[in-house]
Structure formats: structure tokens, C-alpha cells
CSV table of C-alpha atoms and ligand atoms in Angstrom, one decimal:
chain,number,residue,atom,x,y,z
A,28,UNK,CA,2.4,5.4,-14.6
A,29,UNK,CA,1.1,8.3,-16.3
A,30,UNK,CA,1.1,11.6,-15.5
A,31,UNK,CA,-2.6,12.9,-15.5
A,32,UNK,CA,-4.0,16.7,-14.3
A,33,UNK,CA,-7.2,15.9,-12.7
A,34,UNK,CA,-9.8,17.7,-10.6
A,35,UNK,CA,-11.9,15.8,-8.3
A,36,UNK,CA,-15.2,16.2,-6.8
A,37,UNK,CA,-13.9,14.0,-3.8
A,38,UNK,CA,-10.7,16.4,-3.2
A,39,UNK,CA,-13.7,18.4,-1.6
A,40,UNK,CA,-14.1,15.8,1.2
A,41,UNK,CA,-13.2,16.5,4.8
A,42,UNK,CA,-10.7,14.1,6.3
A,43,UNK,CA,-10.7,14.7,9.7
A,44,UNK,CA,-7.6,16.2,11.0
A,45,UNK,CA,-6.0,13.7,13.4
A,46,UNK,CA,-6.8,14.0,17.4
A,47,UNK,CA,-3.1,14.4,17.8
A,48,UNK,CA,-2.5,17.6,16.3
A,49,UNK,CA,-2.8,19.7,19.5
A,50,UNK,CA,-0.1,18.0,20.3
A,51,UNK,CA,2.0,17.8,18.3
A,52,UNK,CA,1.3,21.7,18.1
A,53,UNK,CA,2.3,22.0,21.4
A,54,UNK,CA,5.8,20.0,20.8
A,55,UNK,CA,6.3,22.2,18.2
A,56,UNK,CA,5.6,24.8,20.5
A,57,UNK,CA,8.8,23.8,22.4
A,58,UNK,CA,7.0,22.6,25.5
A,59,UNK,CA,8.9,20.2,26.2
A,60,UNK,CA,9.1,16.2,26.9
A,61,UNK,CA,7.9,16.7,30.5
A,62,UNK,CA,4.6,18.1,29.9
A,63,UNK,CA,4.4,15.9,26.4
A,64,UNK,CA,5.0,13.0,29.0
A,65,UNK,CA,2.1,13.6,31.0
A,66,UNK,CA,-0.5,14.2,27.8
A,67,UNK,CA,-2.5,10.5,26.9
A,68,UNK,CA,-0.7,8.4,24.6
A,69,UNK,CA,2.7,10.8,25.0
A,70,UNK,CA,4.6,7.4,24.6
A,71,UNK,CA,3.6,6.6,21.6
A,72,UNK,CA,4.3,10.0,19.9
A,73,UNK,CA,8.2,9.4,20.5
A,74,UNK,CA,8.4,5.7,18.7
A,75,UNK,CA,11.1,6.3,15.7
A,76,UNK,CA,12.0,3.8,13.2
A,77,UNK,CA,13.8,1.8,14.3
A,78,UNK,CA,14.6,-2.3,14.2
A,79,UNK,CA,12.1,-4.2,14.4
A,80,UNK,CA,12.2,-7.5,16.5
A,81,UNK,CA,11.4,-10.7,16.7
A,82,UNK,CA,9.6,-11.4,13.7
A,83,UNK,CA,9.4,-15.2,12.9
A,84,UNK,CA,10.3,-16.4,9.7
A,85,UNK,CA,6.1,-16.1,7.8
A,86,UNK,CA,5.3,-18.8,4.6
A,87,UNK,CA,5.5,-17.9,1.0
A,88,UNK,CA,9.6,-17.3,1.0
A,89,UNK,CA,11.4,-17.2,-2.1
A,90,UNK,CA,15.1,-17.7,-2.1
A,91,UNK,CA,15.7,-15.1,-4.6
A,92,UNK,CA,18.1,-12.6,-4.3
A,93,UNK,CA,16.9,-9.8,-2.3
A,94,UNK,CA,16.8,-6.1,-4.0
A,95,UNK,CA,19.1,-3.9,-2.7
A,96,UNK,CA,18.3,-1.9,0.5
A,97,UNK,CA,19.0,1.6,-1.2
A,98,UNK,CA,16.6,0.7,-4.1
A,99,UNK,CA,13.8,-1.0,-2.2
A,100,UNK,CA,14.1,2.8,0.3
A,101,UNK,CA,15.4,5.0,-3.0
A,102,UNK,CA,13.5,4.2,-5.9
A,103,UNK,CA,9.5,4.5,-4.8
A,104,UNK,CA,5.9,5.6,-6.2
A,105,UNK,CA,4.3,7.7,-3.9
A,106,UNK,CA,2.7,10.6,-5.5
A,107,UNK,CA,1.6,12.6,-2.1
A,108,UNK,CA,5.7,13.1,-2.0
A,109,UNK,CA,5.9,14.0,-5.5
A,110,UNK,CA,6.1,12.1,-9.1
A,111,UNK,CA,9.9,11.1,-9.3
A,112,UNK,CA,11.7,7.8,-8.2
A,113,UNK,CA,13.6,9.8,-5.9
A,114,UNK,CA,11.3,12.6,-4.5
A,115,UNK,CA,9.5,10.0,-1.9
A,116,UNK,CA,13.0,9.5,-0.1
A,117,UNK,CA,14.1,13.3,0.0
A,118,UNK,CA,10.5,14.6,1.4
A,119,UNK,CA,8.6,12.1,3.0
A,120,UNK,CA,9.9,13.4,6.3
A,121,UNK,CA,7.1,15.3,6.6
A,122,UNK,CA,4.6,12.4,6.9
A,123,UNK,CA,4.8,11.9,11.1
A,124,UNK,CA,4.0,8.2,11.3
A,125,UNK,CA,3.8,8.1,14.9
A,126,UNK,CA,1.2,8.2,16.5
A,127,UNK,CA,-1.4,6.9,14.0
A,128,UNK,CA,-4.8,5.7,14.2
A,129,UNK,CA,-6.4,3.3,11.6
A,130,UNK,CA,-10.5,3.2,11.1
A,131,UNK,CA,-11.6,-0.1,10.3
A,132,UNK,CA,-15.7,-0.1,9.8
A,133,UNK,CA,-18.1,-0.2,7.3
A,134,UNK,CA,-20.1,-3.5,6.8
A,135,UNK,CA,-18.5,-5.1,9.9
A,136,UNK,CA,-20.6,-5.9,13.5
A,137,UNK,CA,-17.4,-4.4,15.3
A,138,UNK,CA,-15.9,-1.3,13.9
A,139,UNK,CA,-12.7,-0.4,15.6
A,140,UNK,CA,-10.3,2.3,15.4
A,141,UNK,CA,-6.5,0.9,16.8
A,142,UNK,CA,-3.5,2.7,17.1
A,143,UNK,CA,-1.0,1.7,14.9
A,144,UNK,CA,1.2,0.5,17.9
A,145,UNK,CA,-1.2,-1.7,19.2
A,146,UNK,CA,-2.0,-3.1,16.1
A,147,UNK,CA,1.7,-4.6,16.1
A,148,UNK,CA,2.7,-5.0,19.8
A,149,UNK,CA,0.9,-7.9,20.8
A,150,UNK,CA,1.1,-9.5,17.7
A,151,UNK,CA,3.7,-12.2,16.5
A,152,UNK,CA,5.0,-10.4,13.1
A,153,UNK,CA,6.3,-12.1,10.1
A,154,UNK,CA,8.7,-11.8,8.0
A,155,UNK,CA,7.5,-12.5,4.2
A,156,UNK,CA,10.0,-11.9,1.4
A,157,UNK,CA,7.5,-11.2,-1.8
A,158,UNK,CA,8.3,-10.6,-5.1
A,159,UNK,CA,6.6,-6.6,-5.8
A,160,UNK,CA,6.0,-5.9,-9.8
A,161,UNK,CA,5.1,-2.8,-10.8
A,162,UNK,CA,2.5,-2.2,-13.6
A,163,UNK,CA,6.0,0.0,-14.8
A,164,UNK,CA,7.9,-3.4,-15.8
A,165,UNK,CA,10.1,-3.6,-13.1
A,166,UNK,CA,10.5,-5.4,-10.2
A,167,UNK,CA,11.6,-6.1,-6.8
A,168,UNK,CA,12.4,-8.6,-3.9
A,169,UNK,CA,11.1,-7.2,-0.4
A,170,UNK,CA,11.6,-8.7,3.2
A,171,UNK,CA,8.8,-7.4,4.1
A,172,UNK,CA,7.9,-7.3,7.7
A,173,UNK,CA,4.0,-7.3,9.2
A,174,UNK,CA,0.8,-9.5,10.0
A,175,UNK,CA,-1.3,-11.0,7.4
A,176,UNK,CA,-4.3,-8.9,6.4
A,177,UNK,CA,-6.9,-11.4,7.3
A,178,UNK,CA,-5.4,-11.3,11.3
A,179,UNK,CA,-7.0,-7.6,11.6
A,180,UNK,CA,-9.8,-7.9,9.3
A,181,UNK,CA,-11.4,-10.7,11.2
A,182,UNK,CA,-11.6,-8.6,14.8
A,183,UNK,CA,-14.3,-6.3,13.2
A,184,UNK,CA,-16.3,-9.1,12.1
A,185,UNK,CA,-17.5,-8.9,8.6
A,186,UNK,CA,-21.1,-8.3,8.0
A,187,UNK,CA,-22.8,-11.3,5.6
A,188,UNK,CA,-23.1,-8.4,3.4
A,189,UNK,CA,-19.9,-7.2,3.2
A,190,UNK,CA,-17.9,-7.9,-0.4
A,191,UNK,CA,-15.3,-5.5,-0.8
A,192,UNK,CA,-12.9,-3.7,1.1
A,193,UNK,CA,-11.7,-0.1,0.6
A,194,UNK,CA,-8.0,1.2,1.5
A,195,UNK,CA,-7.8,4.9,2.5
A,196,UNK,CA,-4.3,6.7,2.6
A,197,UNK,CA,-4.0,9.9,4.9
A,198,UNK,CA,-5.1,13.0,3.0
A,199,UNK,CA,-3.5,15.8,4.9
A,200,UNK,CA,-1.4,18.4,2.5
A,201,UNK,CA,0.9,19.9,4.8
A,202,UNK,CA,2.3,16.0,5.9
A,203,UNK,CA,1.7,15.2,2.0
A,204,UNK,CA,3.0,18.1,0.1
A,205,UNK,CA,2.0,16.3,-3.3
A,206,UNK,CA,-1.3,16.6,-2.1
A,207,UNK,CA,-1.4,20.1,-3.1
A,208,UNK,CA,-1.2,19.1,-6.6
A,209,UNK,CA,-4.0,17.5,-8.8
A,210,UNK,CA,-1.4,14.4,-10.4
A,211,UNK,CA,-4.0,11.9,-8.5
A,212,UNK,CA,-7.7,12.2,-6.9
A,213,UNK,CA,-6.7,12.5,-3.3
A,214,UNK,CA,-6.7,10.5,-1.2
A,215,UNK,CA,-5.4,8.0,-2.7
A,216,UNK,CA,-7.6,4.9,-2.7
A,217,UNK,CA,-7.3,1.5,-3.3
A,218,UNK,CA,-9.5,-2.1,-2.6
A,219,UNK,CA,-9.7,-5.4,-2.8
A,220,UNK,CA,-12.7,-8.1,-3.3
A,221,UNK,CA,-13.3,-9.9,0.4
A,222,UNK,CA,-11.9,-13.0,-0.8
A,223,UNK,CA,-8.8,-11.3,-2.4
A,224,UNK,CA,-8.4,-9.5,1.4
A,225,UNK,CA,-9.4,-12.4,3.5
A,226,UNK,CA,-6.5,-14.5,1.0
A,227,UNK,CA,-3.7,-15.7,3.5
A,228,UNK,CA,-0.9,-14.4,1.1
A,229,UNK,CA,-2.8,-10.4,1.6
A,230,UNK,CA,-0.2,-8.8,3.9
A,231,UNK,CA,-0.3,-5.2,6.2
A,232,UNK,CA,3.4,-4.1,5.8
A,233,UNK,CA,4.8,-2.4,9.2
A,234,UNK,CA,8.4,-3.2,8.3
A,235,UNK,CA,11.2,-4.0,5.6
A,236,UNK,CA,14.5,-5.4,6.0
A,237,UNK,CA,14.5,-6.2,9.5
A,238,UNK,CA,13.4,-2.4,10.5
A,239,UNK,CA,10.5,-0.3,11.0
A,240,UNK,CA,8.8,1.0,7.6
A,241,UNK,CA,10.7,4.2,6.0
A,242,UNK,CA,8.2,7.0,5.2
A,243,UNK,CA,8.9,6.6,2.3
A,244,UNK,CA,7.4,3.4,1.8
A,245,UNK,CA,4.3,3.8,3.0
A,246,UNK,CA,5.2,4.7,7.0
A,247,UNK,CA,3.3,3.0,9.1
A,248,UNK,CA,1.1,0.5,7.5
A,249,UNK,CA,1.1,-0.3,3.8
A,250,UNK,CA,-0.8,-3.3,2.2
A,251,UNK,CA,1.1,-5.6,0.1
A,252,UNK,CA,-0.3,-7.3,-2.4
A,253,UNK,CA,2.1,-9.6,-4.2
A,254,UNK,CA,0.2,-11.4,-7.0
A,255,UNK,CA,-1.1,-7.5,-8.2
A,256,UNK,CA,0.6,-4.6,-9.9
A,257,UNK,CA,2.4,-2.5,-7.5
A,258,UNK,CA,0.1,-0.4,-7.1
A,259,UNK,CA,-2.2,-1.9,-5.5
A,260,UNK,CA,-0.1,-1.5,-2.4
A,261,UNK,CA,-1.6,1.7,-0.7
A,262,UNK,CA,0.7,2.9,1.6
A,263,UNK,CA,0.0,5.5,5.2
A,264,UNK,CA,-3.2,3.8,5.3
A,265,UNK,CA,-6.0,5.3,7.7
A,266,UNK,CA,-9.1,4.0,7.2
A,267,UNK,CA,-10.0,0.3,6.0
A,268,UNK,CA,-13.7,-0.1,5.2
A,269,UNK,CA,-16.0,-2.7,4.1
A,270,UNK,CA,-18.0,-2.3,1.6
A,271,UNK,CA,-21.0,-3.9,-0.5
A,272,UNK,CA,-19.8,-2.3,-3.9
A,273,UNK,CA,-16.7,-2.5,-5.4
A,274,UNK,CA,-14.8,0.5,-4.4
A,275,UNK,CA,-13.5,3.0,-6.9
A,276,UNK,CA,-9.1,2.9,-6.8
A,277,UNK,CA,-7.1,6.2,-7.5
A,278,UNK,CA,-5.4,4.8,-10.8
A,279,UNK,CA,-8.7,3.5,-12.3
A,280,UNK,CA,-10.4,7.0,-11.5
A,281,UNK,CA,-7.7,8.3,-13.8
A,282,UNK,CA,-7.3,6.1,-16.5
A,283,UNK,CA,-9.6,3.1,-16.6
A,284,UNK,CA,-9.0,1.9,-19.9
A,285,UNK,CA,-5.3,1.1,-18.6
A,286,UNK,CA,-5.6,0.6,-15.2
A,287,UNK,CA,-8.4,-2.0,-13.4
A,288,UNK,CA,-9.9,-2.8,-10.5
A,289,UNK,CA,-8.6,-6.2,-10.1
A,290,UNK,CA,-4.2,-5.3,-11.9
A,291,UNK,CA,-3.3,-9.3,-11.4
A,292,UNK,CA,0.1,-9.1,-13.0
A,293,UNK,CA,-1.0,-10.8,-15.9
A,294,UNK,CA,1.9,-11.1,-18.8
A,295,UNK,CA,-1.4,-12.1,-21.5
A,296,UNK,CA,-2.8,-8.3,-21.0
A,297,UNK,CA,-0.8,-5.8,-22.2
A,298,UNK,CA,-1.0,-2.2,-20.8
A,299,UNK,CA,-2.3,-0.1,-23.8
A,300,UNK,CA,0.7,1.4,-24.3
A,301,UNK,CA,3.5,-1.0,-23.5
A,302,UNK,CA,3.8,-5.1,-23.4
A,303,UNK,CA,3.5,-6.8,-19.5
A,304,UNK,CA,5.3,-9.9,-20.7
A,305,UNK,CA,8.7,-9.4,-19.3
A,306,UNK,CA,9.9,-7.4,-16.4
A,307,UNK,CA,13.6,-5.9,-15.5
A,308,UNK,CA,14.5,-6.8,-12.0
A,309,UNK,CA,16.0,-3.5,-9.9
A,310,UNK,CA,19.5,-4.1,-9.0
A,311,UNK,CA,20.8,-6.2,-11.6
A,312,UNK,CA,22.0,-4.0,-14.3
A,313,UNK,CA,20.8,-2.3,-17.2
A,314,UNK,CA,22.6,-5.0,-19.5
A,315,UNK,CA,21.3,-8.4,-17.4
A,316,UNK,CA,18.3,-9.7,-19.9
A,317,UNK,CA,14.6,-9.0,-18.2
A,318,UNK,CA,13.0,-11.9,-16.9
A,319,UNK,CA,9.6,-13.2,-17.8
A,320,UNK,CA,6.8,-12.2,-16.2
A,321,UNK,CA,4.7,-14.6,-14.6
A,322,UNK,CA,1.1,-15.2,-14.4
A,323,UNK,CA,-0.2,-13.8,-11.0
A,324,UNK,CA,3.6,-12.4,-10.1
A,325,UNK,CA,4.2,-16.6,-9.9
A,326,UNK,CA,1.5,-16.6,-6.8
A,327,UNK,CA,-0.8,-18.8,-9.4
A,328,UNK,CA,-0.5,-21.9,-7.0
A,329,UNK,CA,-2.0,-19.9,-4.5
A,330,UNK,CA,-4.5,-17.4,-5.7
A,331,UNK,CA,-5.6,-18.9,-9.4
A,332,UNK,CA,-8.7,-20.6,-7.7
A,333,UNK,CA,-9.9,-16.8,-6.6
A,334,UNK,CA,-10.6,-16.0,-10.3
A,335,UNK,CA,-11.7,-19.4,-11.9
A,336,UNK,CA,-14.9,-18.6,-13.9
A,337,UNK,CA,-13.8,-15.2,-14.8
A,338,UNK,CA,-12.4,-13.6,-18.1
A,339,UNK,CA,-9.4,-12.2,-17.0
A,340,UNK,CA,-9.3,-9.8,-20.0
A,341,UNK,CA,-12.4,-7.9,-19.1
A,342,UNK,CA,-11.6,-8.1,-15.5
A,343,UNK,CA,-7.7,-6.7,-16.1
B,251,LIG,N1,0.2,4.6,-2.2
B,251,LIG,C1,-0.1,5.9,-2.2
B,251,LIG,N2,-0.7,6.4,-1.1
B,251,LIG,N3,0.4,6.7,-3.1
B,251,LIG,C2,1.1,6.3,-4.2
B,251,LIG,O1,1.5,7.1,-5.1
B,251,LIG,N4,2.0,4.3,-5.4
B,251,LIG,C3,1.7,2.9,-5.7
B,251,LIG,C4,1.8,2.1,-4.4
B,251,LIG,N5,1.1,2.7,-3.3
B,251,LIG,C5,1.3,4.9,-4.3
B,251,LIG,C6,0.9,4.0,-3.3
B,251,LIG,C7,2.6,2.3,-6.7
B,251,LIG,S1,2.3,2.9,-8.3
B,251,LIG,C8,3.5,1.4,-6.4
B,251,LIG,S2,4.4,0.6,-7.6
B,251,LIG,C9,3.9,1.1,-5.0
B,251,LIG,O2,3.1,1.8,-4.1
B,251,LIG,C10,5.4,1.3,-4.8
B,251,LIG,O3,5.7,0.9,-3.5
B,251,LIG,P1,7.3,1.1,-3.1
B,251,LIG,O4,7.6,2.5,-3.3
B,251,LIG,O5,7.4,0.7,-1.6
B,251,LIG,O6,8.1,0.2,-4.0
């Protein structure tokens, strides 16, 4: 992606600093597990990653071969952990995924704000393996693990007037040391027409091979997208809101002649500075030929219909 200095008006805005900071404050403190215990939701501050079970096998599977472990965990965009493949993976220990609320409200009759833990507890997860291509050329095969967007969007009951939702990621600079730098507006945002959310392939990522989600990958709940650019997948995700206009995203704010709002991998619409038409899949050598990109990421059986009518040039 490119690299852009930017100063935003929004980088002003005050994210409210999580309910859970005294706490964690105390911890630090070195008060110990027995009073930690007796604080409200103490429980849920100790859930580390871990496996993940008994998620049933979700549609949409692919049989191809699945991207190595160390590259789907080593080789990541995440800016608030700095701008290098590797940088996510060596510091997004800071990021404390547990405990975590989410905000879902906006144009919706029943806002809600869930933790994180009961978002996935009483659900049935899935497992989905997607193919992810980035807007970079490359790409990936993910068994992702998680519930299908629509499954949470529904509980707040959509408003009649609602046509857009809006992705927040956390905006909190000591958790997010990239934060401190101006390489993106912060936080970063992302969103999604209703129909594109409400779509059954739209996925909320809690997992990956079989185990809770590395920080690194967007720790604890990451949309994933699979018939868009990469990234469209915002990842530490606190607030979900709906929305009547479309919603500005982080990579449009910087560059909106190369990046839209819609980024349906798209092999006919180049990037302004570099072709889309083929992609090298991760993993399989420098040498092995790139593959063909295909139209929607090859989800065009599923989600063509949500764009008939449109001129997918203009709307890149
Ligand atoms: N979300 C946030 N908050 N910050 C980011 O920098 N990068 C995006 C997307 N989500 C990004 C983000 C990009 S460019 C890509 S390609 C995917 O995350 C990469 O996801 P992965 O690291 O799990 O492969």
C-alpha cells in the first residue's frame, strides 16, 4: 500500500478509554488474582489465546491448499503495529484483547454494546476457509474461524433507514504504538453497503487455524471480507455503526484515486500504479508462476447480483 504522511482533523477525536483500564491498572499494580477475582467481569480479563473449539465445518470451503501457518501469523498489514510485513508479529503484544467491548448502534432500534466473549460463547462458530487478496498482488488461504456478520447485525435491528455500515478499530496509542505516527487517519476505518454486510459470505473473524485470533491479526474480532481487497478486513474492531451515508474508509481518506469505497478484487481495474490481473499466492515460491486473479476473488457466483446495474469502473 502506499506509504502516505497525513494529518487528520479526526485524529482530534476522543475514543473513549475502555471501562477496564482501572483494572487492568491495578493488575499492573501487582494486586494480585485474588482481589482481580472478586472485581466484575475478572474472568474474562484472564482468557488467552488459545484453541478454539468446536467449530462446525461453515459453507463456502475451497479445497485449496491452505497458506502456511507462519505466513498467515508472520507476514500482516496492520499499520497501528507499524508498516512492515513483520512488525505486526513482533509488537502487537501490546494490544490486550481481553476483555473487549464492541458498540454496535447507529441507525438500529436496539443498540447494543457485547463483550467480545459473549459475542462467541453461546454461538455455534464456523469454520470458513476463504481465499484473502490483498490490493498488494498477493494472496492467501485462511481457515478462518467466527460467525457470519449478518448473525450479530440482525440483534440490533436495522432501522428502514439504515444503508451502510461503519467498522471502527480501537484507537488507543499506548496498545497501538503505530498510532503515534501519521502513516494512516487513525482510527482506522472501514464499511460496507447493508447489502454487502447483511451478504451470508460477510464473516466476523474470532479465530484462524483452529485457535483463538493472534494479535496480530486483528485480536479479537476482525471482519473478513473475501470477495474485496484485503483491506477491507478491519481488524480489533470496537464499534460497528449503521449508517445512512456511506462512510468514509482509512485507505480512501488517503488516496482515493487508488483506493475505493467498494475494492471488489476486480482483475479489469488496475491500481494506478500496478496491474490487478494476476496475483502470487504466499507460500509457494518466488519461482511458481502467479495465478490469475479472478473477478470478485472467484466469490462471482455468490455476490455478482449485489452490483448488477452498476459500472464497476467508477465504483472500483
Ligand atoms: N485493519 C487495521 N486496523 N489496520 C490495518 O493496517 N490493514 C488491512 C486489513 N485490516 C489493516 C487492517 C490490510 S491492507 C490487509 S491486506 C489486511 O488487514 C491484512 O490482514 P492479515 O494481516 O490478517 O493478512
Amino acid at each position: 500500500m502506499q506509504r502516505v504522511t497525513w494529518k487528520n482533523e479526526r485524529m482530534s477525536a476522543v475514543t473513549p478509554r475502555p471501562v477496564y483500564e482501572g483494572r487492568r491498572r491495578l493488575l499492573q499494580a501487582g494486586l494480585g488474582a485474588g482481589l482481580a477475582a472478586l472485581l466484575p467481569g475478572a474472568g474474562k480479563a484472564a482468557a488467552p489465546p488459545g484453541p478454539l473449539a468446536g467449530a462446525e465445518r461453515g459453507p463456502f470451503g475451497t479445497d485449496e491448499k491452505l497458506t502456511p501457518r507462519e505466513l498467515v501469523t508472520g507476514y500482516n498489514n496492520f499499520y497501528e503495529f507499524g508498516t512492515d510485513k513483520a512488525d505486526p508479529a513482533a509488537n502487537a503484544h501490546t494490544l490486550r484483547p481481553r476483555p473487549w467491548q464492541v458498540r454496535i448502534d447507529g441507525a438500529v432500534a436496539q443498540p447494543l454494546t457485547l463483550d467480545v466473549d459473549d459475542l462467541v460463547q453461546p454461538r455455534r462458530l464456523q469454520e470458513r476457509v476463504y481465499r484473502l487478496r490483498c490490493v498488494e498482488g498477493w494472496s492467501m488461504v485462511i481457515p478462518w474461524i467466527g460467525l457470519p456478520l449478518a448473525d450479530l447485525l440482525r440483534r440490533v435491528e436495522p432501522l428502514g433507514s439504515a444503508k451502510f455500515v461503519e467498522f471502527t478499530t480501537l484507537h488507543d496509542p499506548d496498545r497501538m504504538p503505530g498510532q503515534r505516527r501519521d502513516v494512516l487517519p487513525w482510527p482506522y476505518v472501514e464499511g460496507l453497503r447493508l447489502d454487502e454486510a447483511m451478504h451470508p459470505l460477510a464473516f466476523l473473524a474470532v479465530g484462524l487455524y483452529g485457535d483463538v485470533l493472534p494479535n496480530q491479526n486483528g485480536a479479537p474480532l476482525r471482519l473478513v471480507v473475501p470477495w474485496k481487497y484485503g483491506f477491507k478486513s478491519v481488524k480489533s474492531i470496537v464499534h460497528i455503526r449503521f449508517t445512512e451515508q456511506q462512510p468514509a474508509t482509512s485507505w480512501n481518506i488517503v488516496a482515493p484515486r487508488e483506493y475505493g469505497f467498494y475494492a471488489n478484487v476486480n482483475p479489469q481495474v488496475d491500481h494506478p500504479r500496478w496491474s490487478q490481473a494476476r496475483e502470487r499466492r504466499l507460500g509457494e515460491g518466488l519461482f511458481s508462476p502467479r495465478r490469475p486473479t479472478l473477478p470478485f476473488n472467484g466469490y462471482a457466483e455468490q455476490v455478482a447480483g449485489l452490483y448488477a446495474g452498476m459500472d464497476l469502473r467508477q465504483d472500483f
